[in-house]
Short mmCIF file of C-alpha atoms and ligand atoms in Angstrom, two decimals:
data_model
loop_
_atom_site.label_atom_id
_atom_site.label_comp_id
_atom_site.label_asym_id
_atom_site.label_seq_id
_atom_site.Cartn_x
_atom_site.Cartn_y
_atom_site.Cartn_z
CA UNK A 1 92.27 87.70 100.94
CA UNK A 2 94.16 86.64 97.95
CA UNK A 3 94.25 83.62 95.37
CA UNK A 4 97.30 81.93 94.05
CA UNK A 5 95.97 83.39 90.53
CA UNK A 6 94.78 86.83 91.62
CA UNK A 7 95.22 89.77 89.23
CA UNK A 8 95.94 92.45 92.21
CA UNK A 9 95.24 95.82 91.44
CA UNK A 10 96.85 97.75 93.88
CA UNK A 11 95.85 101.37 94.58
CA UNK A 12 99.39 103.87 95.04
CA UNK A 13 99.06 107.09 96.29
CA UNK A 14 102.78 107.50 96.89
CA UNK A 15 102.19 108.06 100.86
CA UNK A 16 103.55 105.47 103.00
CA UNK A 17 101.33 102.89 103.51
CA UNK A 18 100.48 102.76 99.62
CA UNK A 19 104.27 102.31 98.88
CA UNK A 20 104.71 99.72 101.72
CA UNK A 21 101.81 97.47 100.58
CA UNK A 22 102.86 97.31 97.26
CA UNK A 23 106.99 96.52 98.67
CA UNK A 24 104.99 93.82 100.45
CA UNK A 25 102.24 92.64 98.01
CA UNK A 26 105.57 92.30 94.98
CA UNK A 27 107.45 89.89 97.43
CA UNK A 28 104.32 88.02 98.27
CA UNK A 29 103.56 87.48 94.40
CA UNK A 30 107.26 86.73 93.45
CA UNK A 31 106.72 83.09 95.39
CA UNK A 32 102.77 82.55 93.01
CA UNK A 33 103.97 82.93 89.42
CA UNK A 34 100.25 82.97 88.58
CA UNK A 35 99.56 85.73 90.20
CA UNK A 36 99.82 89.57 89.05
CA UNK A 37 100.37 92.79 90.19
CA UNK A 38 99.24 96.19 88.34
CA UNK A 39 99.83 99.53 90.24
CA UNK A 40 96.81 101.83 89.85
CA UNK A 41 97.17 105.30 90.68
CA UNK A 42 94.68 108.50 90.68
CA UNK A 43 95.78 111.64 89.63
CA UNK A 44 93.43 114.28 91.34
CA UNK A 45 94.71 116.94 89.86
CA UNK A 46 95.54 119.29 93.16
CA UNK A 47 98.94 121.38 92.03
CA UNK A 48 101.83 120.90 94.25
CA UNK A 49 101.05 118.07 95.30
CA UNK A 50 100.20 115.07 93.68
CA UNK A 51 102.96 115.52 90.83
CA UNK A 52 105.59 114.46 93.44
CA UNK A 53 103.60 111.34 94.70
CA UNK A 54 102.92 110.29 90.95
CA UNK A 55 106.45 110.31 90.21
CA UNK A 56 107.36 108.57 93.29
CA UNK A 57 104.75 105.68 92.72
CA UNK A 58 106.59 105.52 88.76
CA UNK A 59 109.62 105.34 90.22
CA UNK A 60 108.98 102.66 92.88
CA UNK A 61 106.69 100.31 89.98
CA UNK A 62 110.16 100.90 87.20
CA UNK A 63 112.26 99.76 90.49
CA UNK A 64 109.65 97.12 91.54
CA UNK A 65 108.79 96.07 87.48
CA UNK A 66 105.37 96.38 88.06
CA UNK A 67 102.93 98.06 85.36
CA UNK A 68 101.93 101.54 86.16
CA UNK A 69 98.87 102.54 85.31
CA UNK A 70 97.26 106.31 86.23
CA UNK A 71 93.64 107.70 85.61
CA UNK A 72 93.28 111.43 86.47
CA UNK A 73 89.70 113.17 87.69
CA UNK A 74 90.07 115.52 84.82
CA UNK A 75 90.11 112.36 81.68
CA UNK A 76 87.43 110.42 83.78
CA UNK A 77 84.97 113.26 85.39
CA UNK A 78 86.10 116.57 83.30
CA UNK A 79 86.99 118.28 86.76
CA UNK A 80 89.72 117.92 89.46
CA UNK A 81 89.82 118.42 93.42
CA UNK A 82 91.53 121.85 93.20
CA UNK A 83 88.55 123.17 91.27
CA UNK A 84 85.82 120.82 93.21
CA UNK A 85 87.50 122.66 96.78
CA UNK A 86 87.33 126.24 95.08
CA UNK A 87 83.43 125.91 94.17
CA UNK A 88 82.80 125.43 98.19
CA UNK A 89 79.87 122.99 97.02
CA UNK A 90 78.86 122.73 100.87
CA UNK A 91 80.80 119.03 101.66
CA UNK A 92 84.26 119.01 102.57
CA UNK A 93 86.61 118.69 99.30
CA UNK A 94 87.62 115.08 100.62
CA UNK A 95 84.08 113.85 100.74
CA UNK A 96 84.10 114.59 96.55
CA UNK A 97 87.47 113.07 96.30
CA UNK A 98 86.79 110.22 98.27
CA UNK A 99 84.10 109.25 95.93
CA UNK A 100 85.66 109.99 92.68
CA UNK A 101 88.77 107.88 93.98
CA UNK A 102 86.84 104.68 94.66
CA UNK A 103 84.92 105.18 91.19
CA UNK A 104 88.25 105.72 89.37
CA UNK A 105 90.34 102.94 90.84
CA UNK A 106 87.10 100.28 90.04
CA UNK A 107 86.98 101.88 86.43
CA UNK A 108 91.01 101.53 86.24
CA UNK A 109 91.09 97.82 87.80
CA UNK A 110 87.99 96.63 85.38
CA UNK A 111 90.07 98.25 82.22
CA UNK A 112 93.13 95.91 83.32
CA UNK A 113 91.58 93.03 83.91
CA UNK A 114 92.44 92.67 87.74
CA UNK A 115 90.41 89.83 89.73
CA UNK A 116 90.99 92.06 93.20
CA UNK A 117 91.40 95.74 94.55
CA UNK A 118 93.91 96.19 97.34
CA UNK A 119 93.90 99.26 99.35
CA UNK A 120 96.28 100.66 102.34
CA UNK A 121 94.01 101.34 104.65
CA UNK A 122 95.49 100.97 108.36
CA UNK A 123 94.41 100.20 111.54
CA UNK A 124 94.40 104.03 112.50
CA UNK A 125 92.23 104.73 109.51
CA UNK A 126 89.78 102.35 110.25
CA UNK A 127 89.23 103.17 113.80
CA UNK A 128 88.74 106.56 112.86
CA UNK A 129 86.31 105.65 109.63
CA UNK A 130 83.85 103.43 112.75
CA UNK A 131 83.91 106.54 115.15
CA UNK A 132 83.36 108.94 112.03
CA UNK A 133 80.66 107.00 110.99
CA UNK A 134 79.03 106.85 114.32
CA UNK A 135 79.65 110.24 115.18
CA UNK A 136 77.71 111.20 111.61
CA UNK A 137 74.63 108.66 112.76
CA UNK A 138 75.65 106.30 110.95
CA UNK A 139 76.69 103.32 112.51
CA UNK A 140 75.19 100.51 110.02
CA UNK A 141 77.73 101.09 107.52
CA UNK A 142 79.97 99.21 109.91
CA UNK A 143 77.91 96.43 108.12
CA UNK A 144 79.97 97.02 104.72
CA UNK A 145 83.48 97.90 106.66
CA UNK A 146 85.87 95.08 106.81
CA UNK A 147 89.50 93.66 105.75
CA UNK A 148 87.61 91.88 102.67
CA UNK A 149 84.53 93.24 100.75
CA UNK A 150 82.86 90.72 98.40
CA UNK A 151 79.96 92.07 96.72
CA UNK A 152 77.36 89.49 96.66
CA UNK A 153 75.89 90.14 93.37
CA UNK A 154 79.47 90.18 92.21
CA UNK A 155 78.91 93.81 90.04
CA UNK A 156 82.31 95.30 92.10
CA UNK A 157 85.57 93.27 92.19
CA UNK A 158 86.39 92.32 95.79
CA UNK A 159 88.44 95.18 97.81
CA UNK A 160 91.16 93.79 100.49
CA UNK A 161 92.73 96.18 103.01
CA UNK A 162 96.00 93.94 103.78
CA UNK A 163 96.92 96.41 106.37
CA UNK A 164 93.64 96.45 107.94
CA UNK A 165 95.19 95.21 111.58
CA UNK A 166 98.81 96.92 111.19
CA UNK A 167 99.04 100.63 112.89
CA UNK A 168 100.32 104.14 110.92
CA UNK A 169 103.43 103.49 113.59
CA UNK A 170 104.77 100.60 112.41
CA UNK A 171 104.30 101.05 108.74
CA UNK A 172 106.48 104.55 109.07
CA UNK A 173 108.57 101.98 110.68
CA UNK A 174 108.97 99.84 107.92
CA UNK A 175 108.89 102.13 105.10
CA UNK A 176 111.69 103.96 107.01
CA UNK A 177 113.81 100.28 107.55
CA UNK A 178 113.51 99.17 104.25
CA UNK A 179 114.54 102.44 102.64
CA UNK A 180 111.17 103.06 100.68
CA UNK A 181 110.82 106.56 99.49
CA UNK A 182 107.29 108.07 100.25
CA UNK A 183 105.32 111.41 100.08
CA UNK A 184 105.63 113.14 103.19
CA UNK A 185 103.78 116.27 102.86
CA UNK A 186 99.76 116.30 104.02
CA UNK A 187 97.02 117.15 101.12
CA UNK A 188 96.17 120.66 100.96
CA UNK A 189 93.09 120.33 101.06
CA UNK A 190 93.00 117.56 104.07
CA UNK A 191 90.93 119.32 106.63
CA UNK A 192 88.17 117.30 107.49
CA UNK A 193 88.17 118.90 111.00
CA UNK A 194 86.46 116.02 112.39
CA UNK A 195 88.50 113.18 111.14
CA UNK A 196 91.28 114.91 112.58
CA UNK A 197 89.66 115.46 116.34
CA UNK A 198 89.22 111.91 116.02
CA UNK A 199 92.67 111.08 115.07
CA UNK A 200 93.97 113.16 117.79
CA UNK A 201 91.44 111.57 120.81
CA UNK A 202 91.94 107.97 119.62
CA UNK A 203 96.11 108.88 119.42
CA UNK A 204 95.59 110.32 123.20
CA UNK A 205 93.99 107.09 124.43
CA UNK A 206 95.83 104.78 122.65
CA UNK A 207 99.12 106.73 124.48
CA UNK A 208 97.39 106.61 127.80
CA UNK A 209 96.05 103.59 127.62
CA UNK A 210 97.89 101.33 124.90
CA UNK A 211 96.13 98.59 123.04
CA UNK A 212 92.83 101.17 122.85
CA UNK A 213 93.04 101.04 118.79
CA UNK A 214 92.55 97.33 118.49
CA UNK A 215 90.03 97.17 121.34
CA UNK A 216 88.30 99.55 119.01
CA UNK A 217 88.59 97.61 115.66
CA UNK A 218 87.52 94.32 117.32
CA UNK A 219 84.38 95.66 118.97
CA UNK A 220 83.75 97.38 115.39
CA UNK A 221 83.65 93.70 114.13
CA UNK A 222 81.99 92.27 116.78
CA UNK A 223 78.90 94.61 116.22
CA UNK A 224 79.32 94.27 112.53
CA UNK A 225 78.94 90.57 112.41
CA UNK A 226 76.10 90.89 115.06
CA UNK A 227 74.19 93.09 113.12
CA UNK A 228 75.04 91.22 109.66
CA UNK A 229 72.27 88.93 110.21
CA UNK A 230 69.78 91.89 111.58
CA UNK A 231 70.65 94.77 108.51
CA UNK A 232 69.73 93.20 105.32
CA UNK A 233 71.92 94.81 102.47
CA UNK A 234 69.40 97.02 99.58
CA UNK A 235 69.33 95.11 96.85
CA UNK A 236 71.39 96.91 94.31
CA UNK A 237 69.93 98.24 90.81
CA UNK A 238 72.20 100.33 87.82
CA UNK A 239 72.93 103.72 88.13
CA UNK A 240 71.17 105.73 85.38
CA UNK A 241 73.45 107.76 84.43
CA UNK A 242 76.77 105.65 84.38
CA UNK A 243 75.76 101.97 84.62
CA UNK A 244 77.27 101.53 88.21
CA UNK A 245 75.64 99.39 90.77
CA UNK A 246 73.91 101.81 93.19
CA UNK A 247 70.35 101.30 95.70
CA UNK A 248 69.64 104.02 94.29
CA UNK A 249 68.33 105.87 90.86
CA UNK A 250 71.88 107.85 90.68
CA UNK A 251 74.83 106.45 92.00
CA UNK A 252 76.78 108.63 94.91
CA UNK A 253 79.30 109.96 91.95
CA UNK A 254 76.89 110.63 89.51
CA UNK A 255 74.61 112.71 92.21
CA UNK A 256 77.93 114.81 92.69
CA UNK A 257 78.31 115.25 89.11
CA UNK A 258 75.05 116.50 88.85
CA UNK A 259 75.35 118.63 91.73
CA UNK A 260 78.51 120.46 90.11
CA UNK A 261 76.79 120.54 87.08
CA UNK A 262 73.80 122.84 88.57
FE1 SF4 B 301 91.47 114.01 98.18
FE2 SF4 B 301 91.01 114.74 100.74
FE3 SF4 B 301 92.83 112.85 100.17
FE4 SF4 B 301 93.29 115.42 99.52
S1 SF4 B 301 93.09 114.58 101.61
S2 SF4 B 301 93.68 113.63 98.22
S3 SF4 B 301 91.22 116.11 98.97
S4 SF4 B 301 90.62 112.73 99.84
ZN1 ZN B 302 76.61 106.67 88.26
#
């Protein structure tokens, strides 16, 4: 995943498993002295909530020494996920601010220079991304899914998921045991209904039968490296509007924009 020279950016919510990977990520770098680490977080502008995680993510880069930086919806796409959620545009609030986010953290790492993107996506998260994706009929995109996405024509900086393997469990665990101080209250506006059946079967199984969340992620990349060599990836063109690489004429942010624009 990493380089001894990688410039990390590191996306920090101020949940949990954001915090934890960057405790981790900091000790990891202390022993490359070419390396770097620059804390990158999003500010979707959603009152009551996100104020407390910002200032949680300062407080753990002053501790940590680590350069803060944070981009908000409102300075990069002139609205924010409290007034996306009240316009009821038809898709969940998350599905806007899932988009935005990944737009905002590339635009953020490019502006500092980083060489890679780490997330903290966990195992739990990515069992549930596979089974949302095939229970929207989707189930090629487990093609682009993995700990490690390299774009081939090199237009996005790679994206690592360090915790990709490790469960929700065990990095509560941790963050408890080492003392970090995280966000523990759930987004507002959090309710993608079926994310969170999903959550709750895969949580049922993996109680009843334990071990059923890596059995999961495993066949996920089992099928996705069998059907690397059958999907061939669209060949990616610029997004009209803002440059981005995208298959298509608009890129998926951009389409949103315009859509709110309407
Ligand atoms: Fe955005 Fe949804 Fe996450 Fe809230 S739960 S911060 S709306 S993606
Ligand atoms: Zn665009």
């Amino acid at each position: 995943m990493l380089e001894y020279n990688d410039h990390i950016a590191i996306a920090v919510s101020g949940g949990k498993d954001s915090l934890t990977l960057l405790y981790l990520l900091v000790r990891l770098e202390k022993r490359f002295p070419r390396s770097k680490i620059t804390a990158i977080s999003v500010d979707e502008g959603i009152d009551g909530y996100r104020d407390e995680a910002l200032e949680l993510a300062r407080r753990a880069c002053q501790r940590l020494e680590i350069e803060h930086v944070v981009v908000s919806y409102r300075e990069l796409f002139g609205i924010t996920t409290d007034e996306t959620a009240a316009m009821r545009l038809g898709q969940t609030p998350c599905a806007y601010c899932g988009v935005f986010r990944r737009k905002a953290i590339n635009k953020a790492a490019v502006m500092v220079g980083a060489t890679k993107i780490a997330t903290a996506h966990n195992l739990d998260d990515q069992v549930q991304t596979v089974l949302l994706n095939m229970l929207h009929g989707d189930p090629l995109r487990v093609v682009r899914w993995g700990p490690v996405l390299r774009d081939p024509h090199r237009r996005f900086l790679p994206r690592i998921k360090p915790l990709f393997d490790i469960s929700e469990k065990e990095i509560v665990l941790y963050a408890y045991l080492t003392g970090i101080e995280f966000q523990g209250v759930m987004c507002p506006h959090g309710h993608d209904a079926l994310r969170n059946d999903i959550r709750g079967f895969v949580n049922q199984m993996e109680e009843k039968h334990p071990g059923t969340k890596f059995t999961l992620l495993r066949a996920a990349e089992r099928l996705r490296d069998l059907l690397a060599d059958a999907v061939s990836l669209t060949a990616l063109s610029e997004c009209e509007r803002c440059g981005d690489p995208t298959p298509h004429r608009l890129c998926e942010a951009c389409v949103m924009l315009t859509a709110i624009a309407a």
